Coordinates of N, CA and C in Angstrom, one line a residue:
M13 N 11.5 -23.9 -38.8 CA 12.1 -22.7 -38.5 C 12.7 -22.1 -39.8
M14 N 13.4 -22.9 -40.6 CA 14.0 -22.4 -41.8 C 13.0 -21.8 -42.7
D15 N 11.8 -22.4 -42.8 CA 10.8 -22.0 -43.7 C 10.3 -20.6 -43.2
R16 N 10.1 -20.4 -42.0 CA 9.6 -19.1 -41.5 C 10.7 -18.0 -41.7
L17 N 11.9 -18.4 -41.4 CA 13.0 -17.4 -41.7 C 13.1 -17.1 -43.1
D18 N 12.9 -18.2 -44.0 CA 12.9 -17.9 -45.5 C 11.8 -17.0 -45.9
R19 N 10.6 -17.1 -45.4 CA 9.5 -16.1 -45.7 C 9.9 -14.8 -45.3
H20 N 10.5 -14.6 -44.0 CA 10.7 -13.2 -43.6 C 11.9 -12.6 -44.5
I21 N 12.9 -13.5 -44.8 CA 13.9 -12.9 -45.7 C 13.3 -12.6 -47.1
H22 N 12.5 -13.3 -47.6 CA 11.9 -13.0 -48.9 C 11.0 -11.8 -48.9
T23 N 10.3 -11.6 -47.6 CA 9.5 -10.4 -47.5 C 10.4 -9.2 -47.4
L24 N 11.5 -9.3 -46.7 CA 12.3 -8.1 -46.6 C 13.0 -7.8 -47.9
G25 N 13.5 -8.8 -48.5 CA 14.1 -8.7 -49.8 C 13.2 -8.0 -50.9
T26 N 12.0 -8.5 -50.9 CA 11.0 -7.9 -51.8 C 10.7 -6.4 -51.4
A27 N 10.6 -6.1 -50.2 CA 10.3 -4.7 -49.8 C 11.5 -3.8 -50.1
F28 N 12.7 -4.3 -49.9 CA 13.9 -3.6 -50.2 C 14.0 -3.3 -51.8
A29 N 13.6 -4.4 -52.6 CA 13.6 -4.2 -54.0 C 12.6 -3.2 -54.5
R30 N 11.4 -3.3 -53.9 CA 10.4 -2.2 -54.3 C 10.8 -0.9 -54.0
F31 N 11.4 -0.7 -52.8 CA 12.0 0.5 -52.4 C 13.1 1.0 -53.4
A32 N 13.9 0.1 -53.8 CA 15.0 0.4 -54.8 C 14.4 0.9 -56.1
G33 N 13.3 0.1 -56.6 CA 12.7 0.6 -57.7 C 12.1 2.0 -57.7
G34 N 11.5 2.2 -56.5 CA 10.9 3.6 -56.3 C 12.1 4.7 -56.3
L35 N 13.2 4.4 -55.7 CA 14.4 5.3 -55.7 C 14.8 5.5 -57.2
M36 N 14.7 4.5 -58.1 CA 15.2 4.7 -59.4 C 14.2 5.7 -60.1
V37 N 12.9 5.6 -59.8 CA 11.9 6.5 -60.4 C 12.2 7.9 -59.8
F38 N 12.4 8.0 -58.6 CA 12.7 9.2 -57.9 C 13.9 9.9 -58.6
I39 N 15.0 9.1 -58.9 CA 16.2 9.7 -59.5 C 15.8 10.3 -60.8
A40 N 15.0 9.5 -61.6 CA 14.7 10.0 -62.9 C 13.9 11.4 -62.8
V41 N 13.0 11.4 -61.8 CA 12.2 12.7 -61.7 C 13.1 13.9 -61.2
I42 N 14.0 13.7 -60.3 CA 14.7 14.8 -59.9 C 15.8 15.3 -60.9
V43 N 16.3 14.3 -61.7 CA 17.2 14.6 -62.8 C 16.5 15.4 -63.9
A44 N 15.2 15.0 -64.1 CA 14.4 15.6 -65.2 C 14.1 17.0 -64.7
I45 N 13.7 17.2 -63.5 CA 13.4 18.6 -63.0 C 14.7 19.4 -63.0
D46 N 15.8 18.9 -62.6 CA 17.0 19.6 -62.7 C 17.5 20.1 -64.1
V47 N 17.2 19.2 -65.0 CA 17.5 19.5 -66.5 C 16.6 20.5 -66.9
V48 N 15.4 20.6 -66.6 CA 14.4 21.6 -67.1 C 14.8 22.9 -66.4
T49 N 14.9 22.9 -65.1 CA 15.1 24.2 -64.4 C 16.5 24.8 -64.9
R50 N 17.5 24.0 -65.2 CA 18.7 24.5 -65.6 C 18.6 25.1 -67.0
N51 N 17.8 24.5 -67.9 CA 17.6 25.0 -69.2 C 16.7 26.2 -69.3
V52 N 15.8 26.3 -68.3 CA 14.8 27.5 -68.3 C 15.4 28.6 -67.5
T53 N 16.0 28.4 -66.3 CA 16.4 29.5 -65.4 C 18.0 29.6 -65.4
G54 N 18.6 28.6 -65.9 CA 20.1 28.7 -65.9 C 20.7 28.3 -64.5
Q55 N 19.9 27.8 -63.6 CA 20.3 27.4 -62.3 C 19.8 26.0 -62.0
T56 N 20.6 25.3 -61.1 CA 20.2 24.0 -60.5 C 19.6 24.1 -59.2
Y57 N 18.5 23.6 -58.9 CA 17.9 23.8 -57.6 C 17.9 22.6 -56.8
L58 N 17.9 21.4 -57.3 CA 17.9 20.2 -56.5 C 19.2 19.5 -56.3
N59 N 20.2 20.0 -56.9 CA 21.5 19.3 -56.8 C 21.4 17.7 -57.1
A60 N 20.7 17.5 -58.2 CA 20.3 16.1 -58.6 C 21.6 15.3 -58.9
Y61 N 22.6 15.9 -59.4 CA 23.8 15.1 -59.7 C 24.4 14.3 -58.4
E62 N 24.5 15.1 -57.3 CA 25.0 14.6 -56.1 C 24.1 13.6 -55.5
Y63 N 22.8 13.9 -55.4 CA 21.9 13.1 -54.7 C 21.5 11.8 -55.5
S64 N 21.6 12.0 -56.9 CA 21.3 10.8 -57.7 C 22.3 9.7 -57.6
R65 N 23.6 10.2 -57.3 CA 24.7 9.2 -57.1 C 24.5 8.4 -55.7
Y66 N 24.1 9.1 -54.7 CA 23.8 8.6 -53.4 C 22.7 7.6 -53.5
L67 N 21.6 8.0 -54.2 CA 20.3 7.2 -54.3 C 20.6 6.0 -55.1
F68 N 21.4 6.1 -56.1 CA 21.8 5.0 -57.0 C 22.5 3.9 -56.2
A69 N 23.4 4.3 -55.4 CA 24.2 3.4 -54.5 C 23.3 2.7 -53.6
V70 N 22.3 3.4 -53.0 CA 21.3 2.8 -52.1 C 20.4 1.9 -52.9
A71 N 19.9 2.3 -54.0 CA 19.1 1.4 -54.8 C 19.8 0.1 -55.1
L72 N 21.0 0.2 -55.6 CA 21.8 -1.0 -55.9 C 21.9 -1.9 -54.7
S73 N 22.3 -1.3 -53.5 CA 22.5 -2.2 -52.4 C 21.2 -2.8 -51.9
F74 N 20.1 -2.1 -52.1 CA 18.7 -2.6 -51.6 C 18.2 -3.7 -52.6
G75 N 18.6 -3.7 -53.8 CA 18.1 -4.6 -54.8 C 19.0 -5.9 -54.8
M76 N 20.1 -6.0 -54.2 CA 21.0 -7.1 -54.2 C 20.4 -8.4 -53.6
S77 N 19.7 -8.2 -52.5 CA 19.1 -9.4 -51.8 C 18.0 -10.0 -52.6
Y78 N 17.2 -9.2 -53.3 CA 16.1 -9.7 -54.1 C 16.7 -10.4 -55.3
V79 N 17.8 -9.9 -55.9 CA 18.4 -10.6 -57.0 C 18.9 -12.0 -56.6
L80 N 19.5 -12.1 -55.5 CA 20.1 -13.3 -54.9 C 18.9 -14.3 -54.7
L81 N 17.8 -13.8 -54.0 CA 16.6 -14.7 -53.7 C 16.0 -15.1 -55.0
C82 N 16.0 -14.4 -56.1 CA 15.3 -14.8 -57.3 C 16.4 -15.6 -58.2
G83 N 17.6 -15.7 -57.8 CA 18.6 -16.4 -58.6 C 18.9 -15.7 -59.9
A84 N 18.8 -14.4 -60.0 CA 18.9 -13.6 -61.2 C 20.3 -13.0 -61.4
H85 N 21.2 -13.5 -60.6 CA 22.5 -13.0 -60.7 C 23.2 -13.6 -61.9
I86 N 24.3 -13.0 -62.4 CA 24.9 -13.5 -63.6 C 25.7 -14.8 -63.3
R87 N 25.5 -15.7 -64.2 CA 26.2 -17.0 -64.0 C 26.5 -17.6 -65.3
L88 N 27.6 -18.2 -65.5 CA 28.1 -18.8 -66.8 C 27.8 -20.3 -66.6
D89 N 26.8 -20.8 -67.5 CA 26.4 -22.1 -67.4 C 26.8 -23.0 -68.5
I90 N 27.6 -22.6 -69.4 CA 27.9 -23.4 -70.6 C 28.8 -24.6 -70.2
V91 N 29.8 -24.5 -69.3 CA 30.5 -25.7 -68.8 C 29.8 -26.4 -67.7
Y92 N 29.1 -25.6 -66.9 CA 28.4 -26.2 -65.7 C 27.4 -27.3 -66.1
Q93 N 26.7 -27.1 -67.1 CA 25.7 -28.1 -67.5 C 26.3 -29.4 -67.9
K94 N 27.6 -29.4 -68.3 CA 28.2 -30.7 -68.7 C 28.7 -31.5 -67.5
F95 N 28.7 -31.0 -66.3 CA 29.2 -31.8 -65.2 C 28.1 -32.6 -64.6
P96 N 28.5 -33.7 -64.0 CA 27.5 -34.6 -63.3 C 27.0 -33.8 -62.0
D97 N 25.9 -34.4 -61.5 CA 25.2 -33.8 -60.3 C 26.1 -33.5 -59.1
P98 N 27.0 -34.4 -58.7 CA 27.8 -34.2 -57.5 C 28.7 -33.0 -57.7
I99 N 29.3 -32.9 -58.9 CA 30.1 -31.7 -59.1 C 29.4 -30.4 -59.2
R100 N 28.2 -30.5 -59.8 CA 27.4 -29.3 -59.9 C 27.0 -28.9 -58.5
S101 N 26.6 -29.8 -57.7 CA 26.3 -29.5 -56.3 C 27.5 -28.8 -55.5
A102 N 28.6 -29.3 -55.8 CA 29.8 -28.8 -55.1 C 30.1 -27.4 -55.6
L103 N 29.9 -27.2 -56.9 CA 30.1 -25.8 -57.5 C 29.1 -24.8 -57.0
D104 N 27.8 -25.4 -56.9 CA 26.8 -24.4 -56.3 C 27.1 -24.1 -54.9
L105 N 27.6 -25.1 -54.0 CA 27.9 -24.8 -52.7 C 29.1 -23.8 -52.6
L106 N 30.1 -24.0 -53.4 CA 31.3 -23.1 -53.5 C 30.8 -21.7 -53.8
S107 N 30.0 -21.6 -54.8 CA 29.5 -20.2 -55.2 C 28.7 -19.6 -54.1
S108 N 27.8 -20.4 -53.5 CA 27.0 -19.9 -52.4 C 27.8 -19.4 -51.2
L109 N 28.8 -20.2 -50.8 CA 29.7 -19.8 -49.7 C 30.6 -18.6 -50.1
S110 N 31.1 -18.6 -51.3 CA 31.9 -17.5 -51.7 C 31.1 -16.2 -51.7
L111 N 29.9 -16.2 -52.2 CA 29.0 -15.1 -52.2 C 28.8 -14.6 -50.7
A112 N 28.5 -15.5 -49.9 CA 28.3 -15.1 -48.5 C 29.5 -14.4 -47.9
I113 N 30.7 -15.0 -48.1 CA 31.9 -14.3 -47.6 C 32.1 -12.9 -48.2
L114 N 31.9 -12.8 -49.5 CA 32.0 -11.5 -50.2 C 31.0 -10.5 -49.7
A115 N 29.7 -11.0 -49.5 CA 28.7 -10.1 -49.0 C 29.0 -9.6 -47.6
C116 N 29.5 -10.5 -46.8 CA 29.8 -10.1 -45.3 C 31.0 -9.1 -45.3
G117 N 32.0 -9.3 -46.2 CA 33.1 -8.4 -46.4 C 32.6 -7.0 -46.8
L118 N 31.7 -6.9 -47.8 CA 31.2 -5.6 -48.3 C 30.4 -5.0 -47.2
A119 N 29.5 -5.7 -46.5 CA 28.8 -5.1 -45.3 C 29.7 -4.6 -44.3
W120 N 30.7 -5.4 -43.8 CA 31.7 -5.0 -42.9 C 32.3 -3.6 -43.2
F121 N 32.8 -3.5 -44.4 CA 33.6 -2.4 -44.9 C 32.6 -1.2 -45.0
A122 N 31.4 -1.4 -45.4 CA 30.4 -0.3 -45.6 C 30.0 0.2 -44.3
V123 N 29.8 -0.6 -43.3 CA 29.5 -0.2 -41.9 C 30.7 0.6 -41.3
D124 N 31.9 0.1 -41.5 CA 33.1 0.7 -41.0 C 33.2 2.1 -41.6
L125 N 33.0 2.2 -42.9 CA 33.2 3.6 -43.6 C 32.1 4.5 -43.1
T126 N 30.9 4.0 -42.8 CA 29.8 4.8 -42.3 C 30.2 5.3 -41.0
L127 N 30.6 4.5 -40.1 CA 31.0 4.8 -38.7 C 32.2 5.9 -38.7
E128 N 33.1 5.6 -39.6 CA 34.3 6.6 -39.7 C 33.8 7.9 -40.2
S129 N 32.9 8.0 -41.2 CA 32.4 9.2 -41.7 C 31.6 10.0 -40.6
Y130 N 30.9 9.2 -39.8 CA 30.1 9.8 -38.7 C 31.0 10.4 -37.6
H131 N 32.0 9.6 -37.2 CA 32.9 10.1 -36.2 C 33.7 11.3 -36.6
N132 N 34.1 11.3 -37.9 CA 34.9 12.4 -38.3 C 34.1 13.6 -38.8
G133 N 32.8 13.4 -38.8 CA 31.9 14.4 -39.3 C 32.1 14.8 -40.9
T134 N 32.5 13.8 -41.6 CA 32.8 14.0 -43.0 C 31.5 14.5 -43.7
I135 N 31.7 15.5 -44.6 CA 30.7 16.1 -45.4 C 31.1 16.1 -46.9
S136 N 30.1 16.1 -47.8 CA 30.5 16.1 -49.2 C 31.1 17.5 -49.5
T137 N 31.9 17.6 -50.6 CA 32.6 18.8 -51.0 C 31.8 19.6 -51.8
S138 N 30.5 19.3 -52.1 CA 29.6 20.1 -52.9 C 29.0 21.2 -52.1
A139 N 28.2 22.1 -52.8 CA 27.6 23.2 -52.1 C 26.5 22.7 -51.1
A140 N 26.0 21.5 -51.2 CA 25.0 20.9 -50.3 C 25.6 20.5 -49.0
S141 N 26.9 20.2 -48.9 CA 27.6 19.8 -47.7 C 26.8 18.7 -47.0
T142 N 26.5 17.7 -47.7 CA 25.7 16.6 -47.2 C 26.6 15.8 -46.2
P143 N 26.2 15.5 -45.0 CA 26.9 14.6 -44.1 C 26.9 13.2 -44.7
L144 N 28.1 12.8 -45.0 CA 28.2 11.4 -45.8 C 27.8 10.3 -44.9
A145 N 27.7 10.3 -43.7 CA 27.3 9.2 -42.9 C 25.8 8.9 -43.2
L146 N 25.0 9.9 -43.7 CA 23.6 9.6 -43.9 C 23.4 8.7 -45.2
P147 N 23.9 9.1 -46.4 CA 23.7 8.2 -47.5 C 24.5 6.9 -47.3
Q148 N 25.7 7.0 -46.7 CA 26.5 5.8 -46.5 C 25.8 4.8 -45.5
G149 N 25.1 5.3 -44.6 CA 24.4 4.5 -43.6 C 23.3 3.7 -44.2
V150 N 22.6 4.3 -45.1 CA 21.4 3.7 -45.8 C 22.0 2.7 -46.8
W151 N 23.0 3.0 -47.4 CA 23.8 2.1 -48.4 C 24.2 0.9 -47.6
A152 N 24.8 1.2 -46.5 CA 25.4 0.0 -45.6 C 24.3 -0.9 -45.2
L153 N 23.1 -0.3 -44.8 CA 22.0 -1.1 -44.4 C 21.6 -2.1 -45.5
G154 N 21.5 -1.7 -46.8 CA 21.3 -2.6 -47.9 C 22.3 -3.7 -48.0
L155 N 23.5 -3.3 -47.8 CA 24.6 -4.4 -47.9 C 24.5 -5.3 -46.7
V156 N 24.1 -4.9 -45.5 CA 24.0 -5.7 -44.4 C 22.8 -6.7 -44.7
V157 N 21.7 -6.3 -45.2 CA 20.6 -7.2 -45.5 C 21.0 -8.2 -46.6
F158 N 21.8 -7.7 -47.6 CA 22.4 -8.6 -48.6 C 23.2 -9.7 -47.9
A159 N 24.1 -9.2 -47.0 CA 25.0 -10.3 -46.3 C 24.1 -11.3 -45.6
V160 N 23.1 -10.8 -44.8 CA 22.2 -11.7 -44.0 C 21.6 -12.7 -45.0
T161 N 21.1 -12.2 -46.1 CA 20.5 -13.1 -47.1 C 21.5 -14.1 -47.7
A162 N 22.6 -13.6 -48.1 CA 23.6 -14.5 -48.6 C 24.1 -15.6 -47.6
V163 N 24.2 -15.2 -46.4 CA 24.6 -16.2 -45.3 C 23.4 -17.2 -45.1
F164 N 22.2 -16.7 -45.1 CA 21.0 -17.5 -45.0 C 21.0 -18.5 -46.1
M165 N 21.2 -18.1 -47.3 CA 21.1 -18.9 -48.5 C 22.2 -20.0 -48.5
A166 N 23.4 -19.6 -48.0 CA 24.5 -20.6 -47.9 C 24.2 -21.6 -46.9
A167 N 23.7 -21.1 -45.7 CA 23.3 -22.1 -44.7 C 22.3 -23.1 -45.1
R168 N 21.3 -22.5 -45.8 CA 20.2 -23.4 -46.3 C 20.8 -24.4 -47.4
H169 N 21.7 -23.9 -48.1 CA 22.3 -24.9 -49.1 C 23.1 -25.9 -48.4
V170 N 23.9 -25.6 -47.4 CA 24.6 -26.6 -46.6 C 23.7 -27.6 -46.0
L171 N 22.6 -27.1 -45.4 CA 21.6 -28.0 -44.8 C 20.9 -28.9 -45.8
A172 N 20.7 -28.4 -46.9 CA 20.1 -29.2 -48.0 C 21.0 -30.3 -48.5
L173 N 22.3 -29.9 -48.6 CA 23.2 -31.0 -49.1 C 23.5 -32.0 -48.0
V174 N 23.5 -31.7 -46.8 CA 23.8 -32.6 -45.7 C 22.5 -33.5 -45.4
G175 N 21.4 -33.0 -45.5 CA 20.2 -33.7 -45.1 C 19.2 -34.1 -46.2
G176 N 19.5 -33.6 -47.4 CA 18.4 -33.8 -48.4 C 18.9 -34.3 -49.7
P177 N 18.0 -34.8 -50.5 CA 18.4 -35.5 -51.8 C 18.6 -34.3 -52.8
R178 N 19.0 -34.7 -54.0 CA 19.3 -33.6 -55.0 C 18.2 -32.7 -55.3
A179 N 16.9 -33.2 -55.1 CA 15.8 -32.4 -55.3 C 15.8 -31.1 -54.4
E180 N 16.3 -31.3 -53.3 CA 16.3 -30.1 -52.3 C 17.4 -29.1 -52.7
T181 N 18.5 -29.7 -53.3 CA 19.6 -28.7 -53.7 C 19.3 -28.1 -55.0
A182 N 18.4 -28.7 -55.8 CA 18.1 -28.1 -57.1 C 17.6 -26.7 -57.0
Y183 N 17.1 -26.4 -55.9 CA 16.6 -25.0 -55.7 C 17.7 -24.0 -55.9
F184 N 18.9 -24.4 -55.7 CA 20.1 -23.5 -55.8 C 20.7 -23.5 -57.2
S185 N 20.4 -24.4 -58.0 CA 21.1 -24.5 -59.2 C 20.4 -23.8 -60.4
S186 N 21.2 -23.7 -61.5 CA 20.6 -23.0 -62.7 C 19.6 -23.9 -63.4
D187 N 19.5 -25.2 -63.1 CA 18.5 -26.1 -63.8 C 17.1 -25.5 -63.6
R188 N 16.8 -25.1 -62.4 CA 15.5 -24.5 -62.1 C 15.3 -23.3 -63.0
E189 N 16.2 -22.4 -63.2 CA 16.0 -21.2 -63.9 C 15.8 -21.6 -65.4
I190 N 16.6 -22.6 -65.9 CA 16.5 -23.0 -67.3 C 15.0 -23.5 -67.5
E191 N 14.6 -24.4 -66.6 CA 13.3 -25.0 -66.7 C 12.2 -24.0 -66.7
E192 N 12.3 -22.9 -65.8 CA 11.3 -21.9 -65.8 C 11.3 -21.0 -67.0
A193 N 12.5 -20.8 -67.6 CA 12.6 -20.0 -68.8 C 12.0 -20.7 -70.0
V194 N 12.2 -22.0 -70.1 CA 11.6 -22.9 -71.1 C 10.1 -22.9 -70.9
A195 N 9.6 -23.1 -69.7 CA 8.2 -23.1 -69.5 C 7.6 -21.8 -69.8
D196 N 8.2 -20.7 -69.5 CA 7.6 -19.3 -69.8 C 7.6 -19.1 -71.3
A197 N 8.6 -19.6 -72.0 CA 8.7 -19.5 -73.5 C 7.6 -20.3 -74.1
A198 N 7.3 -21.5 -73.6 CA 6.3 -22.4 -74.1 C 5.0 -21.8 -73.8
A199 N 4.7 -21.2 -72.7 CA 3.5 -20.6 -72.3 C 3.2 -19.4 -73.2
Q200 N 4.2 -18.6 -73.6 CA 4.0 -17.5 -74.4 C 3.7 -17.9 -75.8
R201 N 4.3 -19.0 -76.3 CA 3.9 -19.5 -77.6 C 2.6 -20.3 -77.8
G202 N 2.1 -20.6 -76.6 CA 0.8 -21.3 -76.5 C 1.0 -22.8 -76.7
T203 N 2.1 -23.3 -76.4 CA 2.3 -24.8 -76.6 C 2.3 -25.5 -75.2

């Protein structure tokens, strides 16, 4: 069951990351169009400044699950590498659980903010008068998916620690990332 759930979460995380990448390209296009039209006609037609901020927040929240699934988040490994395996496993578990708690908190407050904006009919103060519940709702969706992913990864980590050897928990450590980086560098050098 965990493997099937893992596949679904990876599929969803990858789809969200691709959508986030598309949003970044779209932001670049609308900003470029806005810059050109402002310089040629003296007017802004797309309101790119406001919408690019909303889209950037959405792209960020949509990419967070994928970053977690790939283990590409920022981590300081200088001291970590000097610890024995049991301590490293405990630190990995602590970071996994901490991230799950943080992600759930972010998702909770994002959904709460979205619902509050919806119930109050809050709109942006710009000329576009965008109902803020729309961009906030999409942003909150990304954070909810991130929270689900973080909780799944933490649960998977706990299950691996309880029932599996160190090889099972190595999936969560930076050792795997270092080994992959060394293998990639060796492959590029042809050795």
